[in-house]
PDB file of C-alpha atoms in Angstrom:
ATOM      1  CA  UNK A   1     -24.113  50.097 205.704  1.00 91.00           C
ATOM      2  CA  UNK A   2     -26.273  53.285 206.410  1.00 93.00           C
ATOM      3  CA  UNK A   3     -29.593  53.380 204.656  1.00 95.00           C
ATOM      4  CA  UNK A   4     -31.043  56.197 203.067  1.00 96.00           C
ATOM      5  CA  UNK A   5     -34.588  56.967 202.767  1.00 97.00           C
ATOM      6  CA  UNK A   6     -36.205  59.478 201.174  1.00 97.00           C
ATOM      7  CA  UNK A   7     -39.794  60.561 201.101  1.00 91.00           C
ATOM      8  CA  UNK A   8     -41.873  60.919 199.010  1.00 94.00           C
ATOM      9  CA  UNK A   9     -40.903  58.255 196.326  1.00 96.00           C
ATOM     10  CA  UNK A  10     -42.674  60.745 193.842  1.00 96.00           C
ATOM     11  CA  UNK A  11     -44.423  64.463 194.115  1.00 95.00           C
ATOM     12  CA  UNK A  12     -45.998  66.488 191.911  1.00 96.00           C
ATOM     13  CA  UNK A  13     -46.099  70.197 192.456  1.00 95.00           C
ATOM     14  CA  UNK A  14     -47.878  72.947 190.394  1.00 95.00           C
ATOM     15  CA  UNK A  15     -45.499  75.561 188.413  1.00 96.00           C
ATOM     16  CA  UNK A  16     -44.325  78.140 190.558  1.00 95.00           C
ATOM     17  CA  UNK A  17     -44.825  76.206 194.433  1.00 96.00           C
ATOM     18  CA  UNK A  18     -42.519  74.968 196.766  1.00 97.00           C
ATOM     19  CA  UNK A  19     -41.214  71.734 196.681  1.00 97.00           C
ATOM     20  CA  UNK A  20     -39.773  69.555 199.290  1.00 97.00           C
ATOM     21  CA  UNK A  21     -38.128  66.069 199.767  1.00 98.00           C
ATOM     22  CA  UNK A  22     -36.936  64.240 202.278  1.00 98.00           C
ATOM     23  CA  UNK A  23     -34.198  62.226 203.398  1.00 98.00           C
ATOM     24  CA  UNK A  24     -34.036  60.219 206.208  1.00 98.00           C
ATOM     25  CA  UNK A  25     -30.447  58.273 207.367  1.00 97.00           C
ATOM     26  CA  UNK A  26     -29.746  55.617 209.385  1.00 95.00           C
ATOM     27  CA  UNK A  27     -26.519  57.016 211.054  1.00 94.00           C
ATOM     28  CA  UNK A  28     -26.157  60.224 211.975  1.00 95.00           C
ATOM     29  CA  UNK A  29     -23.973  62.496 208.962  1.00 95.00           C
ATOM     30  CA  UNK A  30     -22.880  64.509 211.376  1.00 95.00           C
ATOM     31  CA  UNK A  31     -19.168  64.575 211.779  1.00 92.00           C
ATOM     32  CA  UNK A  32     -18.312  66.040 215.327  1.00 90.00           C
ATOM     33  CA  UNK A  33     -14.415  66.969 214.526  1.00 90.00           C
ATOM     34  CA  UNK A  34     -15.635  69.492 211.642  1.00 90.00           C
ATOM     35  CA  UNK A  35     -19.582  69.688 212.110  1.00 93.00           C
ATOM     36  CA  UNK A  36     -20.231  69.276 209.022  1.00 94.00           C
ATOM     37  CA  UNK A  37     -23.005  66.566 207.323  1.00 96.00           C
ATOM     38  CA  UNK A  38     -22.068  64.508 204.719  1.00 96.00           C
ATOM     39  CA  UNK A  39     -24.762  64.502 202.930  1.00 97.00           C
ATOM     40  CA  UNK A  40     -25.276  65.958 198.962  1.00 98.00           C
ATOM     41  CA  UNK A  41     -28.679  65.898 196.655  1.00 98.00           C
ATOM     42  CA  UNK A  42     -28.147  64.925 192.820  1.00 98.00           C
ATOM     43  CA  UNK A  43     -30.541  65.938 190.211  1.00 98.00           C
ATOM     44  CA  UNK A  44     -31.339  63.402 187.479  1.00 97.00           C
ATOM     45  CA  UNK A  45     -33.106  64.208 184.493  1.00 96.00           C
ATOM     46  CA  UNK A  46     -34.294  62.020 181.729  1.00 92.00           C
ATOM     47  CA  UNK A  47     -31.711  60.294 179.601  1.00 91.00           C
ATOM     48  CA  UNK A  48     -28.909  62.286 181.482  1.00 95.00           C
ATOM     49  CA  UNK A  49     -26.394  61.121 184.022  1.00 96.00           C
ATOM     50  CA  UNK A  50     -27.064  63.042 187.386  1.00 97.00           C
ATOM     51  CA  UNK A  51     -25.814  66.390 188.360  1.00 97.00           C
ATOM     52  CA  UNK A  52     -24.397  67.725 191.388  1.00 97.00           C
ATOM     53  CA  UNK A  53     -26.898  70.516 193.562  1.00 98.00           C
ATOM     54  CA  UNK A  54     -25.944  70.457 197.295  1.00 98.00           C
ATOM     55  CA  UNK A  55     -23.111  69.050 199.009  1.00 97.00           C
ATOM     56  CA  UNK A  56     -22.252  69.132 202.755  1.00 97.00           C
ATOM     57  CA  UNK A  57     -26.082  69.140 203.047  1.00 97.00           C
ATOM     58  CA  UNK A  58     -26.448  73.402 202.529  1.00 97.00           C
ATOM     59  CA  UNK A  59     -23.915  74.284 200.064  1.00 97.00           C
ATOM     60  CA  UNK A  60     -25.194  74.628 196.557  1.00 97.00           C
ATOM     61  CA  UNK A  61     -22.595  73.535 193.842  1.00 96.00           C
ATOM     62  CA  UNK A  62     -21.323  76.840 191.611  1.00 95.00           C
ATOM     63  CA  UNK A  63     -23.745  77.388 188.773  1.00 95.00           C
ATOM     64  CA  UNK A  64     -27.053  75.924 190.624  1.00 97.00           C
ATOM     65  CA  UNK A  65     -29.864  78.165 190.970  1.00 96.00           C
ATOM     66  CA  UNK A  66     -30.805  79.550 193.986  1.00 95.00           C
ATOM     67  CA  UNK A  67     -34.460  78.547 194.426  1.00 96.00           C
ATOM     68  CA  UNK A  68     -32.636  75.419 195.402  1.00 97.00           C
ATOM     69  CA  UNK A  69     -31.679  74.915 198.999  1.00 97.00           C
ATOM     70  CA  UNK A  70     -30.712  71.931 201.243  1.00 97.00           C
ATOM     71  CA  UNK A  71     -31.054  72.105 204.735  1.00 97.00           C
ATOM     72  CA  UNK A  72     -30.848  69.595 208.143  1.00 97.00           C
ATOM     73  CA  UNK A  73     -28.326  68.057 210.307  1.00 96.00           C
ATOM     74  CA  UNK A  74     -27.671  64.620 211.668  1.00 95.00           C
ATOM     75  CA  UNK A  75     -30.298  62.065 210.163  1.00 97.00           C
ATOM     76  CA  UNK A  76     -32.927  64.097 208.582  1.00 97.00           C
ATOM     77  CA  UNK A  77     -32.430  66.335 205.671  1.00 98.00           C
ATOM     78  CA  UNK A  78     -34.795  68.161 202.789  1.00 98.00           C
ATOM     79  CA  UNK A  79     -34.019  69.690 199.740  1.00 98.00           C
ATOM     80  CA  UNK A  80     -36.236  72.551 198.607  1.00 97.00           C
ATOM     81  CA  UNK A  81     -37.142  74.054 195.305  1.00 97.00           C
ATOM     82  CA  UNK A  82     -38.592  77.454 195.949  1.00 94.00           C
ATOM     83  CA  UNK A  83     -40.702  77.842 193.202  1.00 94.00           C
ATOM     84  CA  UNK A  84     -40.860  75.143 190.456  1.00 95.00           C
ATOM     85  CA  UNK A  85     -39.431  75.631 187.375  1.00 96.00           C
ATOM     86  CA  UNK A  86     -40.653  73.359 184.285  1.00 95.00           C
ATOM     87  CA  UNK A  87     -36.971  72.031 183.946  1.00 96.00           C
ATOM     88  CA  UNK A  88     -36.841  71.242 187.379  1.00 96.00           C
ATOM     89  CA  UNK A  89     -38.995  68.055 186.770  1.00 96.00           C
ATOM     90  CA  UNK A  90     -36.357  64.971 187.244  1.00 97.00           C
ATOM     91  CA  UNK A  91     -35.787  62.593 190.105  1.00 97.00           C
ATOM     92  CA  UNK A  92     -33.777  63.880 192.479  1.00 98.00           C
ATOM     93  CA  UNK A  93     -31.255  61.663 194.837  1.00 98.00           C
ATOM     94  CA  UNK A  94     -29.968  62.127 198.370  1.00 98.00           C
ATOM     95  CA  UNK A  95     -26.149  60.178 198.683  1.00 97.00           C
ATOM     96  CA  UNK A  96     -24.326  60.021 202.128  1.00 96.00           C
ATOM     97  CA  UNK A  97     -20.164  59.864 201.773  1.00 94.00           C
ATOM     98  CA  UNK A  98     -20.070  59.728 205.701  1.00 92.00           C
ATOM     99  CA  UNK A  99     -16.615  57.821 206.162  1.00 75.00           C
ATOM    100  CA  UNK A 100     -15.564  54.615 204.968  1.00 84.00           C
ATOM    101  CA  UNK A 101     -17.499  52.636 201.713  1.00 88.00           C
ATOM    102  CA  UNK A 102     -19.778  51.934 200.788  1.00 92.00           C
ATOM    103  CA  UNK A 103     -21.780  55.397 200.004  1.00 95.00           C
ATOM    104  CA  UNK A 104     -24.876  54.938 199.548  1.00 96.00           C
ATOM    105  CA  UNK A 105     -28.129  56.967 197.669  1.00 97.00           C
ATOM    106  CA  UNK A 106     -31.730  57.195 198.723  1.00 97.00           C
ATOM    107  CA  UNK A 107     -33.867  55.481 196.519  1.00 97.00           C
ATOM    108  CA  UNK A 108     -35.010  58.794 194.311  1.00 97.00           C
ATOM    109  CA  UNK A 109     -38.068  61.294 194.265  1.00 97.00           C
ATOM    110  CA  UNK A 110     -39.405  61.623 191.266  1.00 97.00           C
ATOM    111  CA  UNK A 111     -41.085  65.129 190.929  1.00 96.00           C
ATOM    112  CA  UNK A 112     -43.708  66.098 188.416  1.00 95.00           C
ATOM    113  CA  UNK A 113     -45.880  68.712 187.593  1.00 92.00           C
TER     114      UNK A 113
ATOM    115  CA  UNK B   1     -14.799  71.844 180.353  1.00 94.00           C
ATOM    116  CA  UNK B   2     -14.853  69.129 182.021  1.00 96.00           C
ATOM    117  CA  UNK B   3     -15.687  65.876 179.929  1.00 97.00           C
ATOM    118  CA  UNK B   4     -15.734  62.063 180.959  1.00 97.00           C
ATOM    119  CA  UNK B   5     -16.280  59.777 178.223  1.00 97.00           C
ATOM    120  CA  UNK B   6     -17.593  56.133 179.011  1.00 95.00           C
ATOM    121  CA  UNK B   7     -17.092  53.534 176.749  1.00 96.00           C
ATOM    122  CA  UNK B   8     -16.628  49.265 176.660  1.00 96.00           C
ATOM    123  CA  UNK B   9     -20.353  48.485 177.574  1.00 95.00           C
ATOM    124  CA  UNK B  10     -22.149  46.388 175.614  1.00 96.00           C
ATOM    125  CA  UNK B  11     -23.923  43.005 175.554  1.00 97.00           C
ATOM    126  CA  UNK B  12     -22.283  39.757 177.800  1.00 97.00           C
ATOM    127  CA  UNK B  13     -23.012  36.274 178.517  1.00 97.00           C
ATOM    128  CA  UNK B  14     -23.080  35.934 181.834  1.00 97.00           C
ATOM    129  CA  UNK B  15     -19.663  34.400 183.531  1.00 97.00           C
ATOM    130  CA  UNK B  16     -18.148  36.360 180.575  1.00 97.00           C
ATOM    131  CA  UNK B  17     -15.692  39.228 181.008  1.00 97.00           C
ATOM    132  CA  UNK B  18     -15.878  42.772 180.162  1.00 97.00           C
ATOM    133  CA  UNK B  19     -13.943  46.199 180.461  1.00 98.00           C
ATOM    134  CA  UNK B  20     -14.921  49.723 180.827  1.00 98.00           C
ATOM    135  CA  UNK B  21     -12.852  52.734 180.191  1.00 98.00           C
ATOM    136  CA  UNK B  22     -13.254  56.530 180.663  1.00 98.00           C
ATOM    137  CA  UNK B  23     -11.413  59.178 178.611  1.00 98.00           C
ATOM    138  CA  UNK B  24     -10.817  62.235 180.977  1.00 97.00           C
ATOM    139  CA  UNK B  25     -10.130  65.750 179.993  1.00 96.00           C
ATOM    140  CA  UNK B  26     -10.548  69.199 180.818  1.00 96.00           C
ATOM    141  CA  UNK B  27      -9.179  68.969 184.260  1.00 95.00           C
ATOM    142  CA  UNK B  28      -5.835  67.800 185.959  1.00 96.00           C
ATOM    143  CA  UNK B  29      -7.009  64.046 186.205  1.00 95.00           C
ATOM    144  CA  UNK B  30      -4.388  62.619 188.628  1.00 93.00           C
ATOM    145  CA  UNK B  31      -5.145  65.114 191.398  1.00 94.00           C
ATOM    146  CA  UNK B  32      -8.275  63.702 191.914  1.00 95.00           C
ATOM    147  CA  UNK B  33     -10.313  60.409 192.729  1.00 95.00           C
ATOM    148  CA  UNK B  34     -12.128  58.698 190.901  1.00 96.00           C
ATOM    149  CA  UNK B  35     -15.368  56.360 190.547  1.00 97.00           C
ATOM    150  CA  UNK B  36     -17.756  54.145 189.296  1.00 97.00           C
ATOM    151  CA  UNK B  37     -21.254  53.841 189.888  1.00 98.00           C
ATOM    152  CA  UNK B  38     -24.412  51.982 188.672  1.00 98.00           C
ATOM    153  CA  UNK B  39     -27.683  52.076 187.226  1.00 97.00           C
ATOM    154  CA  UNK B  40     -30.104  49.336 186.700  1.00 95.00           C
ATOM    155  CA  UNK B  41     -32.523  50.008 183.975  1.00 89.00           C
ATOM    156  CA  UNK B  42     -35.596  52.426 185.786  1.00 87.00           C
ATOM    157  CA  UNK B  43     -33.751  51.916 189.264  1.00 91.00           C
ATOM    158  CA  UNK B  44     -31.804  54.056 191.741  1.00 94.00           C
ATOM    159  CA  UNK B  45     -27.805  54.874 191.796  1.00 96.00           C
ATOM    160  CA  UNK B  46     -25.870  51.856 193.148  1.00 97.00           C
ATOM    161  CA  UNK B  47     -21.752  53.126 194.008  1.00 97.00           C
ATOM    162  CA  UNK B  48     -19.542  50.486 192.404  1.00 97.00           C
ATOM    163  CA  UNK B  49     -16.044  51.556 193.145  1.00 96.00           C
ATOM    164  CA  UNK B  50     -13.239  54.401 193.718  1.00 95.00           C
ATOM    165  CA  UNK B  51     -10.069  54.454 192.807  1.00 95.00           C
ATOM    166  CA  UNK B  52      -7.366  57.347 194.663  1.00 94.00           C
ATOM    167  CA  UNK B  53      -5.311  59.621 192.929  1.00 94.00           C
ATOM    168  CA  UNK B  54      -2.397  57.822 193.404  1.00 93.00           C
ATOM    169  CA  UNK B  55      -4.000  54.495 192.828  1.00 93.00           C
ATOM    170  CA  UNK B  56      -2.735  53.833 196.485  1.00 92.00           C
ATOM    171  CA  UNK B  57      -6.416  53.357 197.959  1.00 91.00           C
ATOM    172  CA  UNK B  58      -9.237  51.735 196.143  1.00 94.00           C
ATOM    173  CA  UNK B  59     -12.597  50.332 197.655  1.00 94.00           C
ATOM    174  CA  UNK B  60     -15.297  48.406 196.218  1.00 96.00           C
ATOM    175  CA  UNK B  61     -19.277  47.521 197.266  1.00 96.00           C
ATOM    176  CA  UNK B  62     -19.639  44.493 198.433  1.00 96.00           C
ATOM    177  CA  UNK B  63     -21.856  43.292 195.576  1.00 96.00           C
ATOM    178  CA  UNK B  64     -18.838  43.505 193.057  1.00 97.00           C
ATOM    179  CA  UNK B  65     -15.884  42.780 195.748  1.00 97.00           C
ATOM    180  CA  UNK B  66     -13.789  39.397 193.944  1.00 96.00           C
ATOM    181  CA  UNK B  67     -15.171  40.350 190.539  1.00 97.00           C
ATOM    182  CA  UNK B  68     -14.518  43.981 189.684  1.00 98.00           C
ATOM    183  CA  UNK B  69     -11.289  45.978 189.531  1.00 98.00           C
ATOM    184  CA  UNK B  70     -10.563  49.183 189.012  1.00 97.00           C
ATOM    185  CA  UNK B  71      -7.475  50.963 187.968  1.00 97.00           C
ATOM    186  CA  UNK B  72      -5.902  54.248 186.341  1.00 97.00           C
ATOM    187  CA  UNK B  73      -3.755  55.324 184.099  1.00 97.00           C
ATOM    188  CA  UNK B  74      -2.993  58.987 184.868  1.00 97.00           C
ATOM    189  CA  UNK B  75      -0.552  59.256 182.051  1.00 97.00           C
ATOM    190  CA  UNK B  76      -3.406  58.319 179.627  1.00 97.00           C
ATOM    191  CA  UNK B  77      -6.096  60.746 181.553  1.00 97.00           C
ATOM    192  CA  UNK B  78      -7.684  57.202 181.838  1.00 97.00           C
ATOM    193  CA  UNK B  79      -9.670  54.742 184.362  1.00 98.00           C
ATOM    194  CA  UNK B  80     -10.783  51.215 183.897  1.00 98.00           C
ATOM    195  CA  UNK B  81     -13.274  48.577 185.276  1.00 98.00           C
ATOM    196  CA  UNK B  82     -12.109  45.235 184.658  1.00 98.00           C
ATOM    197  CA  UNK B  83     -15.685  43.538 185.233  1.00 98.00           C
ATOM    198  CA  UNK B  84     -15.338  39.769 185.737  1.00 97.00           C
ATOM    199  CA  UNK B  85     -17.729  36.845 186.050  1.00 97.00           C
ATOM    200  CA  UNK B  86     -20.839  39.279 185.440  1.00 97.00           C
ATOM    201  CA  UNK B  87     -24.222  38.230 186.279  1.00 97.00           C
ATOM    202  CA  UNK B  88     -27.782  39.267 185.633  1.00 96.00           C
ATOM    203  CA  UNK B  89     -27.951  41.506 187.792  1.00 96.00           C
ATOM    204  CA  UNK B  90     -25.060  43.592 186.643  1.00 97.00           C
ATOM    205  CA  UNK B  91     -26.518  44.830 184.159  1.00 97.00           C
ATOM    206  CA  UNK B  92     -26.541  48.470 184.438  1.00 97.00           C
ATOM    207  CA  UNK B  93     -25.739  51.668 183.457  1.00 97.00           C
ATOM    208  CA  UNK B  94     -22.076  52.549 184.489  1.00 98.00           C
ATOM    209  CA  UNK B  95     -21.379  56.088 185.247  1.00 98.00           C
ATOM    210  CA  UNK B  96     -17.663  57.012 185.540  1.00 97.00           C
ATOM    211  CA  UNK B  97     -17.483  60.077 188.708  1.00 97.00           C
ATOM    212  CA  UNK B  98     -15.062  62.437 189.260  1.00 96.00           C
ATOM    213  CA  UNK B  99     -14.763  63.221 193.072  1.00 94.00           C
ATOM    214  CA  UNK B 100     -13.989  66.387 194.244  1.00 92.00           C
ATOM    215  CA  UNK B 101     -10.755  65.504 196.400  1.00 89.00           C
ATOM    216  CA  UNK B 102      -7.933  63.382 195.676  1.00 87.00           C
ATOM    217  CA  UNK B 103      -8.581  60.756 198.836  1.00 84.00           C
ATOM    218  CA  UNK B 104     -11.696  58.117 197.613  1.00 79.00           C
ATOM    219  CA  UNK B 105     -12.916  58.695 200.862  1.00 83.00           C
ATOM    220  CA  UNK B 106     -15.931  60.667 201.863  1.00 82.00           C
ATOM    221  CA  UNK B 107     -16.639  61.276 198.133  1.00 88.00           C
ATOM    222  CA  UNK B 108     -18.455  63.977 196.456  1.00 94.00           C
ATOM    223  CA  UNK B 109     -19.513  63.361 193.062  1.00 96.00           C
ATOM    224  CA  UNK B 110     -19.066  66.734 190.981  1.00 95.00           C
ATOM    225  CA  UNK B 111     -19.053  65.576 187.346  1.00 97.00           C
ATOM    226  CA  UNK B 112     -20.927  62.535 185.355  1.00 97.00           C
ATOM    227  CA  UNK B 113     -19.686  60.647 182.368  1.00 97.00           C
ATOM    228  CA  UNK B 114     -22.772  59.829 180.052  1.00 96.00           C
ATOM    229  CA  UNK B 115     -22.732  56.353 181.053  1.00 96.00           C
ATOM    230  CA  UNK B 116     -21.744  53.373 179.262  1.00 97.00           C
ATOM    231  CA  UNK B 117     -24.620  50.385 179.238  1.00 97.00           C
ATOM    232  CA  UNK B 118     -23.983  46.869 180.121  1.00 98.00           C
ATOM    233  CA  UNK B 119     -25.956  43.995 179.606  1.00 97.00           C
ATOM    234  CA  UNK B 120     -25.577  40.521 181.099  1.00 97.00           C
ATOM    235  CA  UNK B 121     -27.816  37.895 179.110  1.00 96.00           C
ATOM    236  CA  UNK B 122     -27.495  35.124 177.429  1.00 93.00           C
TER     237      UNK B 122
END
């Protein structure tokens, strides 16, 4: 199964700053025929299931702000916030859906402020 | 608008036997896969199962393959998880998914149900 990783496991950032996460796989996402990574961030907020923000690891879902941004190719990947927003506090998630089952998440950042 | 309502959760003995459904509407449910994943209580997202369009390709994680099946019902706007001898550590929030293709493979999750909690205790 490929592992996912992300880091840190929780960050706090002050109103207004740039955030970043990290996620680290253990199989290249990369898939040669297309070049495209198969890799998507998921934004969970309290009490609430989570909600699509980047898939194929750059391409923000319709109706996502643009202070978000994912970037990275192969095994390493980062999702950035811009400039923190109050209701951008949540844990975020990093999934791969490289190929065959199972697809798997990172374990979560939790970000503060 | 898209809406995916879970529902069948609830509170199991363990070896006991329950079933999850999810009411789809607001898009054309049989031309697209579908899925199931997991949430222990304050943990990360666990991927349970998917289920193709057609019902003609399903997979399953290993943790649930033998117990677990899921199905559809595209005349209903409907998909199931027929969870069988549950344990402790099934217990979980179940999210039903909506992919954004019709093939389970190489899924992207687009839409959430609100989950649907299960608890295996006795």
């Amino acid at each position: 199964d490929i592992v996912m990783t992300q880091s840190p496991d929780s960050l706090t950032v002050s109103l207004g700053e740039r955030a970043t996460i990290n996620c680290k796989s253990s199989h290249s996402l990369l898939f040669s025929s297309n070049n495209k990574n198969y890799l998507a961030w998921y934004q969970q907020k309290p009490g609430q299931p989570p909600k699509l923000l980047i898939y194929w690891a750059s391409t923000r879902e319709s109706g996502v702000p643009d202070r978000f941004s994912g970037s990275g190719s192969g095994t390493d990947f980062t999702l950035t916030i811009s400039s923190l927003q109050a209701e951008d506090v949540a844990v975020y998630y990093c999934q791969q859906y490289y190929s065959t089952p199972p697809y798997t998440f990172g374990q979560g950042t939790k970000l503060e402020i | 608008e898209v809406q995916l309502v879970d529902s069948g959760g609830g509170l199991v003995q363990p070896g006991r036997s329950l079933r999850l459904s999810c009411a789809a509407s607001g898009f054309t449910f049989d031309d697209y896969a579908m899925h199931w994943v997991r949430q222990g209580p304050g943990k990360g997202l666990e991927w349970v199962s998917g289920i193709s369009w057609n019902s003609g390709s399903i997979a399953y994680a290993d943790s649930v393959k033998g117990r677990f099946t899921i199905s559809r019902d595209n005349a209903k706007n409907s998909l199931y998880l027929q969870m069988n001898s549950l344990r402790a550590e099934d217990t979980a929030f179940y999210y039903c998914v909506k992919a954004t293709s019709p093939h389970h493979l190489s899924p992207i999750f687009d839409y959430w149900g609100q989950g649907t909690l299960v608890t295996v205790s006795s």
